[in-house]
Structures are given as C-alpha cells and as structure tokens.
Coordinates of C-alpha atoms and ligand atoms in Angstrom, one line a residue:
M229 CA 113.9 13.6 34.0
I230 CA 113.6 11.2 36.8
E231 CA 115.6 8.0 36.6
L232 CA 113.8 4.7 36.0
E233 CA 115.0 3.2 39.2
Q234 CA 113.9 6.1 41.3
M235 CA 110.5 6.0 39.5
V236 CA 110.1 2.4 40.5
I237 CA 110.8 3.0 44.1
E238 CA 108.4 6.0 44.4
L239 CA 105.7 4.1 42.5
S240 CA 106.1 1.0 44.6
E241 CA 105.8 3.0 47.8
A242 CA 102.8 5.1 46.7
F243 CA 99.5 4.3 48.3
G244 CA 97.0 3.1 45.7
P245 CA 94.7 0.1 46.1
S246 CA 91.8 -0.4 43.6
G247 CA 89.5 2.6 43.8
F248 CA 92.1 4.8 45.6
E249 CA 94.7 5.4 42.9
G250 CA 95.1 9.2 43.4
E251 CA 98.6 9.1 44.7
V252 CA 99.9 7.0 41.8
R253 CA 98.1 9.1 39.2
Q254 CA 99.5 12.3 40.6
K255 CA 103.0 10.9 40.3
I256 CA 102.6 9.7 36.7
A257 CA 101.0 13.0 35.7
S258 CA 103.8 15.0 37.2
W259 CA 106.4 12.9 35.2
V260 CA 104.6 12.9 31.8
G261 CA 102.8 16.2 31.8
E262 CA 105.8 18.0 30.2
Y263 CA 105.8 15.5 27.2
T264 CA 102.1 14.7 26.7
N265 CA 98.6 16.1 26.9
V266 CA 97.1 14.7 30.1
T267 CA 93.4 14.2 30.7
Y268 CA 91.3 11.9 32.9
D269 CA 88.3 9.8 32.2
H270 CA 85.3 9.9 34.6
F271 CA 86.5 6.8 36.4
G272 CA 89.9 8.1 37.3
S273 CA 92.1 6.6 34.5
L274 CA 94.9 8.9 33.2
I275 CA 95.1 9.4 29.5
A276 CA 98.4 10.9 28.1
V277 CA 98.4 11.7 24.5
H278 CA 101.8 11.9 22.7
S279 CA 101.9 12.9 19.1
G280 CA 104.5 11.8 16.6
T281 CA 104.7 12.9 13.1
T282 CA 101.1 11.7 12.3
M283 CA 97.8 11.3 14.2
S284 CA 97.3 7.7 13.1
P285 CA 97.7 4.9 13.9
K286 CA 96.7 5.3 17.5
V287 CA 99.0 3.1 19.6
M288 CA 97.7 2.5 23.1
L289 CA 100.0 1.6 26.0
A290 CA 98.3 0.6 29.1
A291 CA 99.4 -0.1 32.7
H292 CA 97.2 -0.3 35.7
M293 CA 97.8 1.9 38.7
D294 CA 96.0 0.0 41.4
E295 CA 97.6 -2.5 43.7
V296 CA 95.8 -5.3 45.7
G297 CA 94.7 -4.0 49.0
L298 CA 92.1 -4.3 51.7
M299 CA 89.2 -2.2 53.0
V300 CA 88.0 -1.9 56.6
R301 CA 84.6 -3.5 56.8
G302 CA 83.8 -3.1 60.4
I303 CA 85.3 -2.9 64.0
L304 CA 84.8 -5.7 66.5
P305 CA 84.1 -4.9 70.1
G306 CA 87.7 -5.7 71.0
G307 CA 89.0 -3.2 68.5
E308 CA 90.0 -5.6 65.8
L309 CA 89.2 -4.6 62.2
R310 CA 87.5 -7.0 59.8
V311 CA 88.2 -6.3 56.2
V312 CA 87.1 -7.0 52.6
T313 CA 89.7 -7.5 49.8
L314 CA 90.4 -5.1 47.1
G315 CA 91.8 -7.6 44.5
S316 CA 92.8 -11.2 45.0
W317 CA 94.9 -12.2 48.1
W318 CA 95.9 -15.7 49.2
P319 CA 94.9 -15.3 52.9
P320 CA 97.9 -17.2 54.3
S321 CA 100.2 -14.6 52.7
L322 CA 98.6 -11.9 54.8
L323 CA 99.2 -13.3 58.2
A324 CA 101.5 -11.3 60.5
Q325 CA 102.1 -8.6 57.9
P326 CA 102.3 -4.9 58.6
V327 CA 99.6 -2.7 57.0
V328 CA 98.8 1.0 56.7
I329 CA 95.3 2.1 57.0
R330 CA 94.5 5.5 55.4
S331 CA 91.9 7.0 57.8
R332 CA 90.3 10.4 57.3
E333 CA 92.6 11.7 60.0
G334 CA 95.8 10.2 58.6
D335 CA 97.7 7.0 58.2
R336 CA 97.6 4.4 60.9
L337 CA 99.7 1.3 61.2
G338 CA 98.5 -2.2 62.0
V339 CA 99.4 -5.8 61.7
I340 CA 97.3 -8.7 60.3
G341 CA 96.4 -10.9 63.3
A342 CA 94.8 -14.2 63.8
K343 CA 94.2 -16.6 66.7
P344 CA 97.8 -17.3 68.0
P345 CA 99.3 -20.7 67.2
H346 CA 99.6 -21.4 70.9
Y347 CA 95.8 -21.4 71.2
L348 CA 94.9 -23.3 68.0
R349 CA 93.1 -26.6 68.4
E350 CA 94.3 -29.5 66.4
E351 CA 91.6 -29.2 63.7
E352 CA 92.3 -25.5 63.4
R353 CA 96.0 -26.1 62.8
N354 CA 95.2 -28.5 59.9
R355 CA 92.9 -26.3 57.8
Q356 CA 93.8 -23.5 55.5
L357 CA 93.6 -19.9 56.8
K358 CA 90.6 -17.9 55.4
L359 CA 90.0 -14.2 55.3
D360 CA 87.4 -14.7 58.1
D361 CA 90.2 -15.9 60.4
L362 CA 92.1 -12.7 59.9
Y363 CA 91.8 -9.2 61.2
I364 CA 93.9 -6.0 61.5
D365 CA 95.2 -5.3 64.9
V366 CA 96.0 -1.6 65.4
G367 CA 97.0 -2.1 69.1
A368 CA 93.7 -1.0 70.4
R369 CA 91.7 -2.7 73.2
S370 CA 88.2 -1.5 72.3
A371 CA 86.1 -0.2 69.3
A372 CA 86.1 3.1 71.0
E373 CA 89.8 3.4 70.9
V374 CA 89.8 2.5 67.2
Q375 CA 87.2 5.2 66.5
A376 CA 89.3 7.7 68.5
M377 CA 92.2 6.9 66.0
G378 CA 89.9 8.2 63.2
I379 CA 89.5 4.7 61.6
A380 CA 86.1 4.0 60.0
P381 CA 84.5 1.4 57.8
G382 CA 85.5 2.1 54.1
D383 CA 89.1 3.1 55.0
P384 CA 91.5 1.6 52.4
V385 CA 94.5 -0.5 53.4
V386 CA 97.8 -1.4 51.7
P387 CA 100.9 -3.3 52.9
A388 CA 103.2 -1.1 55.0
V389 CA 106.5 -1.8 53.1
Q390 CA 109.5 0.2 52.0
T391 CA 111.2 -0.7 48.6
R392 CA 114.6 -1.9 49.3
P393 CA 117.6 -3.2 47.2
L394 CA 118.6 -6.8 47.5
S395 CA 122.1 -8.1 46.9
G396 CA 123.0 -7.5 43.3
Q397 CA 122.7 -4.0 42.0
S398 CA 119.4 -4.1 40.1
V399 CA 117.2 -6.3 42.2
Y400 CA 114.6 -4.8 44.6
M401 CA 112.2 -6.1 47.1
G402 CA 108.9 -4.2 47.7
K403 CA 105.1 -4.1 47.2
A404 CA 102.9 -3.3 44.3
F405 CA 105.4 -4.2 41.6
D406 CA 102.2 -5.5 39.9
D407 CA 101.7 -3.2 38.3
R408 CA 103.7 -0.1 39.2
L409 CA 106.5 -1.6 37.1
G410 CA 104.3 -1.2 34.1
C411 CA 103.4 2.3 35.2
A412 CA 107.2 3.1 35.4
V413 CA 107.6 1.7 31.8
L414 CA 104.7 3.7 30.6
A415 CA 106.0 7.0 32.1
N416 CA 109.6 6.3 31.0
V417 CA 108.5 5.6 27.3
L418 CA 106.4 8.7 27.2
Q419 CA 109.3 10.8 28.5
T420 CA 112.0 9.4 26.1
L421 CA 110.1 8.6 22.9
G422 CA 110.6 11.8 21.1
S423 CA 108.3 12.8 18.3
H424 CA 110.0 11.3 15.2
H425 CA 107.8 8.2 14.9
P426 CA 104.8 8.1 12.6
N427 CA 102.1 7.3 15.2
Q428 CA 100.0 8.9 17.9
V429 CA 100.8 7.2 21.2
V430 CA 98.2 7.2 24.0
G431 CA 99.5 6.2 27.4
V432 CA 96.7 5.0 29.6
A433 CA 97.2 4.4 33.4
T434 CA 94.0 2.5 34.3
V435 CA 92.2 2.1 37.6
Q436 CA 90.6 -0.9 39.2
E437 CA 92.3 -3.7 37.2
E438 CA 92.7 -5.9 40.2
V439 CA 88.9 -6.0 40.9
G440 CA 87.9 -7.0 37.3
L441 CA 89.5 -4.7 34.7
R442 CA 86.9 -2.1 35.4
G443 CA 89.0 0.9 34.4
A444 CA 90.1 -0.6 31.1
K445 CA 86.5 -1.4 30.3
A446 CA 85.5 2.1 30.9
V447 CA 88.3 3.8 29.0
S448 CA 88.9 1.6 26.0
P449 CA 85.8 2.7 24.0
V450 CA 86.9 6.3 24.5
I451 CA 90.5 5.7 23.3
Q452 CA 89.5 3.5 20.3
P453 CA 93.1 2.4 19.7
D454 CA 94.3 0.8 16.5
I455 CA 96.8 -1.4 18.5
C456 CA 97.5 -2.0 22.1
I457 CA 100.3 -3.1 24.3
V458 CA 99.5 -3.8 28.0
L459 CA 102.4 -3.4 30.3
E460 CA 102.2 -5.7 33.4
G461 CA 104.1 -6.8 36.5
V462 CA 103.5 -10.5 35.9
P463 CA 104.1 -13.4 38.3
A464 CA 107.5 -14.9 37.9
D465 CA 107.6 -18.7 37.5
D466 CA 111.2 -19.3 38.3
F467 CA 110.3 -21.1 41.6
P468 CA 111.9 -24.5 42.6
G469 CA 110.5 -27.5 40.8
N470 CA 108.9 -25.7 37.9
S471 CA 109.9 -27.4 34.7
I472 CA 108.4 -24.9 32.2
V473 CA 109.8 -21.5 33.1
Q474 CA 108.5 -18.7 30.9
G475 CA 108.8 -15.8 33.4
R476 CA 112.2 -15.8 34.8
M477 CA 113.1 -12.7 36.9
G478 CA 116.0 -11.0 35.0
G479 CA 115.1 -13.0 31.8
G480 CA 113.8 -9.9 30.0
P481 CA 110.4 -8.7 29.0
Q482 CA 107.8 -11.5 28.7
I483 CA 105.7 -11.4 25.5
R484 CA 102.4 -13.2 26.0
R485 CA 100.9 -15.3 23.2
F486 CA 97.9 -16.6 25.3
D487 CA 96.2 -16.6 28.7
P488 CA 92.7 -17.9 29.3
T489 CA 91.2 -14.4 28.9
M490 CA 93.2 -13.3 25.8
I491 CA 94.5 -14.8 22.6
A492 CA 97.1 -12.2 21.5
N493 CA 97.3 -11.0 17.9
Q494 CA 100.1 -13.5 16.9
A495 CA 101.4 -11.3 14.2
L496 CA 101.9 -8.5 16.7
V497 CA 103.7 -11.0 19.0
D498 CA 105.9 -12.0 16.1
L499 CA 106.7 -8.4 15.3
L500 CA 107.6 -7.8 19.0
I501 CA 110.0 -10.8 19.0
D502 CA 111.6 -9.7 15.8
T503 CA 112.1 -6.2 17.3
A504 CA 113.7 -7.7 20.4
Q505 CA 116.0 -9.9 18.4
Q506 CA 117.1 -7.2 16.0
S507 CA 117.7 -4.8 18.9
G508 CA 119.6 -7.2 21.1
I509 CA 117.0 -7.0 23.9
P510 CA 116.5 -10.3 25.9
Y511 CA 112.9 -11.6 25.9
Q512 CA 110.9 -14.5 26.9
V513 CA 107.5 -15.9 25.5
A514 CA 104.6 -17.0 27.7
V515 CA 101.6 -19.3 27.2
R516 CA 99.8 -18.9 30.4
E517 CA 97.6 -21.5 32.0
S518 CA 95.9 -19.0 34.2
G519 CA 95.6 -15.2 34.8
G520 CA 94.4 -12.3 32.8
T521 CA 95.0 -8.6 32.4
D522 CA 93.5 -5.4 31.2
A523 CA 94.4 -6.7 27.7
S524 CA 91.4 -9.0 27.7
A525 CA 89.0 -6.0 28.2
I526 CA 90.8 -3.7 25.9
Q527 CA 90.9 -6.3 23.1
V528 CA 87.2 -6.6 22.9
H529 CA 85.9 -3.3 24.3
T530 CA 86.9 -1.4 21.2
H531 CA 84.7 -1.2 18.2
G532 CA 85.7 -4.0 15.9
G533 CA 88.3 -5.4 18.3
V534 CA 92.0 -4.4 18.6
P535 CA 95.3 -6.2 18.0
T536 CA 96.6 -6.6 21.6
T537 CA 99.2 -8.4 23.6
V538 CA 100.8 -8.1 27.1
I539 CA 104.5 -7.5 27.8
G540 CA 105.2 -8.6 31.3
I541 CA 108.0 -7.8 33.8
P542 CA 108.4 -10.8 36.0
V543 CA 107.7 -10.3 39.7
R544 CA 108.3 -12.9 42.3
Y545 CA 105.6 -13.2 45.0
A546 CA 103.2 -10.7 43.3
H547 CA 100.1 -10.1 45.3
S548 CA 102.0 -10.3 48.6
H549 CA 103.8 -7.8 50.8
Q550 CA 107.3 -8.4 49.3
G551 CA 107.7 -8.8 45.6
I552 CA 111.1 -9.2 44.0
A553 CA 111.9 -7.7 40.6
D554 CA 114.9 -6.8 38.5
I555 CA 115.2 -3.2 37.3
R556 CA 117.0 -4.5 34.2
D557 CA 113.7 -6.1 33.1
V558 CA 112.0 -2.8 33.5
S559 CA 114.5 -0.9 31.4
H560 CA 114.5 -3.7 28.7
T561 CA 110.8 -3.5 28.6
A562 CA 110.9 0.2 28.0
A563 CA 113.6 -0.2 25.4
L564 CA 111.5 -2.9 23.6
V565 CA 108.4 -0.7 23.6
R566 CA 110.4 2.2 22.3
E567 CA 111.9 0.3 19.4
F568 CA 108.6 -1.2 18.6
I569 CA 106.8 2.1 18.3
F570 CA 109.4 3.3 15.8
R571 CA 108.6 0.2 13.7
L572 CA 104.9 1.0 13.6
D573 CA 103.1 3.1 11.0
L574 CA 99.7 3.1 9.5
K575 CA 100.6 0.5 6.9
T576 CA 102.2 -1.9 9.5
V577 CA 99.3 -1.6 11.9
N578 CA 96.7 -2.1 9.2
H579 CA 98.5 -5.3 8.2
L580 CA 98.3 -6.5 11.7
K581 CA 94.6 -5.7 11.8
Q582 CA 93.9 -7.6 8.6
N583 CA 96.3 -10.5 9.3
P584 CA 96.0 -11.4 13.1
W585 CA 97.6 -14.9 12.8
Ligands
CO270 CO1 98.5 -6.6 37.5

C-alpha cells in the first residue's frame, strides 16, 4: 500500500486540467483497484464501489481529479500562444510562471509572458493584468517554429511545478492540491477501510469540477447515494489581517456548514463534529462567504436530494502555481472519514435524511 505522503506527491505532480484527467484517474485506479470494483461513467469520472457488511446505505465520497489549467487557443505570428482558461485563475498570479504544454508530440515547457515592465506606459502600469495581456512563451520566434514543436490549438496546459517539502516535516509546496488532496484521502480511505462497516461505500473521483461541477452533475444521478461527503482542497484563510479564521493550514479537517451554493445537512455536520471530538481528531468549522464545490451539484442532482457536506483540507494559494498544505490535515481528514463511516448504518442515515436540521 502506497503511503499517503507519496500519494499526495504523485497526485500533485500528475497532469490533469479539466477535461484531461486521465493521468490522475489512472493513478487512483491503480491504488484502489485491489480494494474496490472500479468502473467509469461516460464522462470520465471514476466510480469505486467498496462493500461493507450490507449493500445500504450507499455512502458516497467524492473528490475531483481536475486542476485549474489553460488551453492553447491560437498562435500569434511571433510564436506566442494565446490561451483560454480551464477553471478560474486570477491573471496576475499567472505572470512569469512556468507551464507545461501537452502537445501531441510530447510535453513542451514555456513561461507566461507579458509586455515587460520596462516598456509599460504609465496607464498600463496602473491597471490590473488581464488574461488578454498574457501569453505563453515557448522560446520560439515565429508561429512556424511553434508548429514545428508539435504545439497546436486545443493543447492543454498546467503549471510546471514539482512538489517539494518546506521546513517542518509535514508541509509541502506544490500545484493542484485543490483537489488532489481530496483524491489522496479518497484513495487512502478506500484502501484502509476494511469491510466491517454496515454500508456500501462508493468512492467517486469526478472530472471537470473547476469548470462548473460538470462531472458531478453527470455522475450523481447514476450513483443515487443516500449520503455524501465531498473531499476538497479548500482555500486556507490564515493570511495576515483576517480576523475570522476558519481554514487554518494545520488546523485539521474543515467541516462546512454553508457556502453560497450549498447549505449542508446540519445534522450530518453535527455528527461529523461529534465523531472528530470523540476520536480526538482536530477540526474546524466553516461558514463560507464565497465558493462552491461538487457538493452543490450532488446535493440536488440526486432524486429527492441527498444529505451532503464538504470536508476541506486547507490549501494556501489554491488556484496558483504554488499551494502550501500540511500532510497532517490530509491524514486527519482520512481518519475522520474512516471513523465516520463506521458510525453510519441504515438507521443513522435514514435519521439524517428525515431530520436535516
Ligand atoms: Co476544488
């Protein structure tokens, strides 16, 4: 069994922007195939069924495989590549960052360029950078040179980043922690759960979350879960000057009561908190002013609705080239999910369904 830390490193470095999740999916399948029955829906999501001592309730765990990336839109005469985004980026965070372009003839390196500061006019300096100001520079001098490298419109792009440890033994810096940390928890739980719990657990690694929860919308009606936990790499909020910190890196799994796209089943949240307290697992509770996850789709795209919440692993600088996260938060999240599943059975889940608040 592969260690959680190694899993995080491999998942983080895997290539997988929205719509191109194959490499991530292959890794997860290779890790959970021995413990579950793995199938795929017609959109690319992975479905790993793990049976306990009964076939119901059906407990869905979901994590999305895609990372925010870019796609080559076209090649300018000078050889620069214009792009569209796969998922949401804050354009200033892209400037001067290295990227890898997956062309049909292999991976190519580039850097995000813009008009150099030395040449900016006063009014250009004072306005915010937009995607239109940016391009990928692969070191070419003409469109013909770029074409000769095998690069073409439609090629997907992700940050060119290695996952590296920071000072302190459990903290790492790397890309795509949103949501490869959730994928790591998903795979780890499926590997370590054992079959002595009275549930059927369905682990779902979804596609295309970052472009509008598309994979979750497609797969949820197929799963028809009785209850669902979404595992997410969520934006940490322990930055200077924030007076309401609910997502501290190293503060433990973050259990979500609310975001603008989802009101969690509050009884489910209470049961998770109870589980964390009794198991001695650190946790934090979030009421989010912004954001949304697969949970909002899964919650309503199942016949009759489904009790849902999100457990988040705090990630500093999510949706940028260098996120920072603490592996202890990942292992605590896996521990919490495992403990929680052992507390579930048909009676408990039916109670949550009948008494959501
Ligand atoms: Co995410």
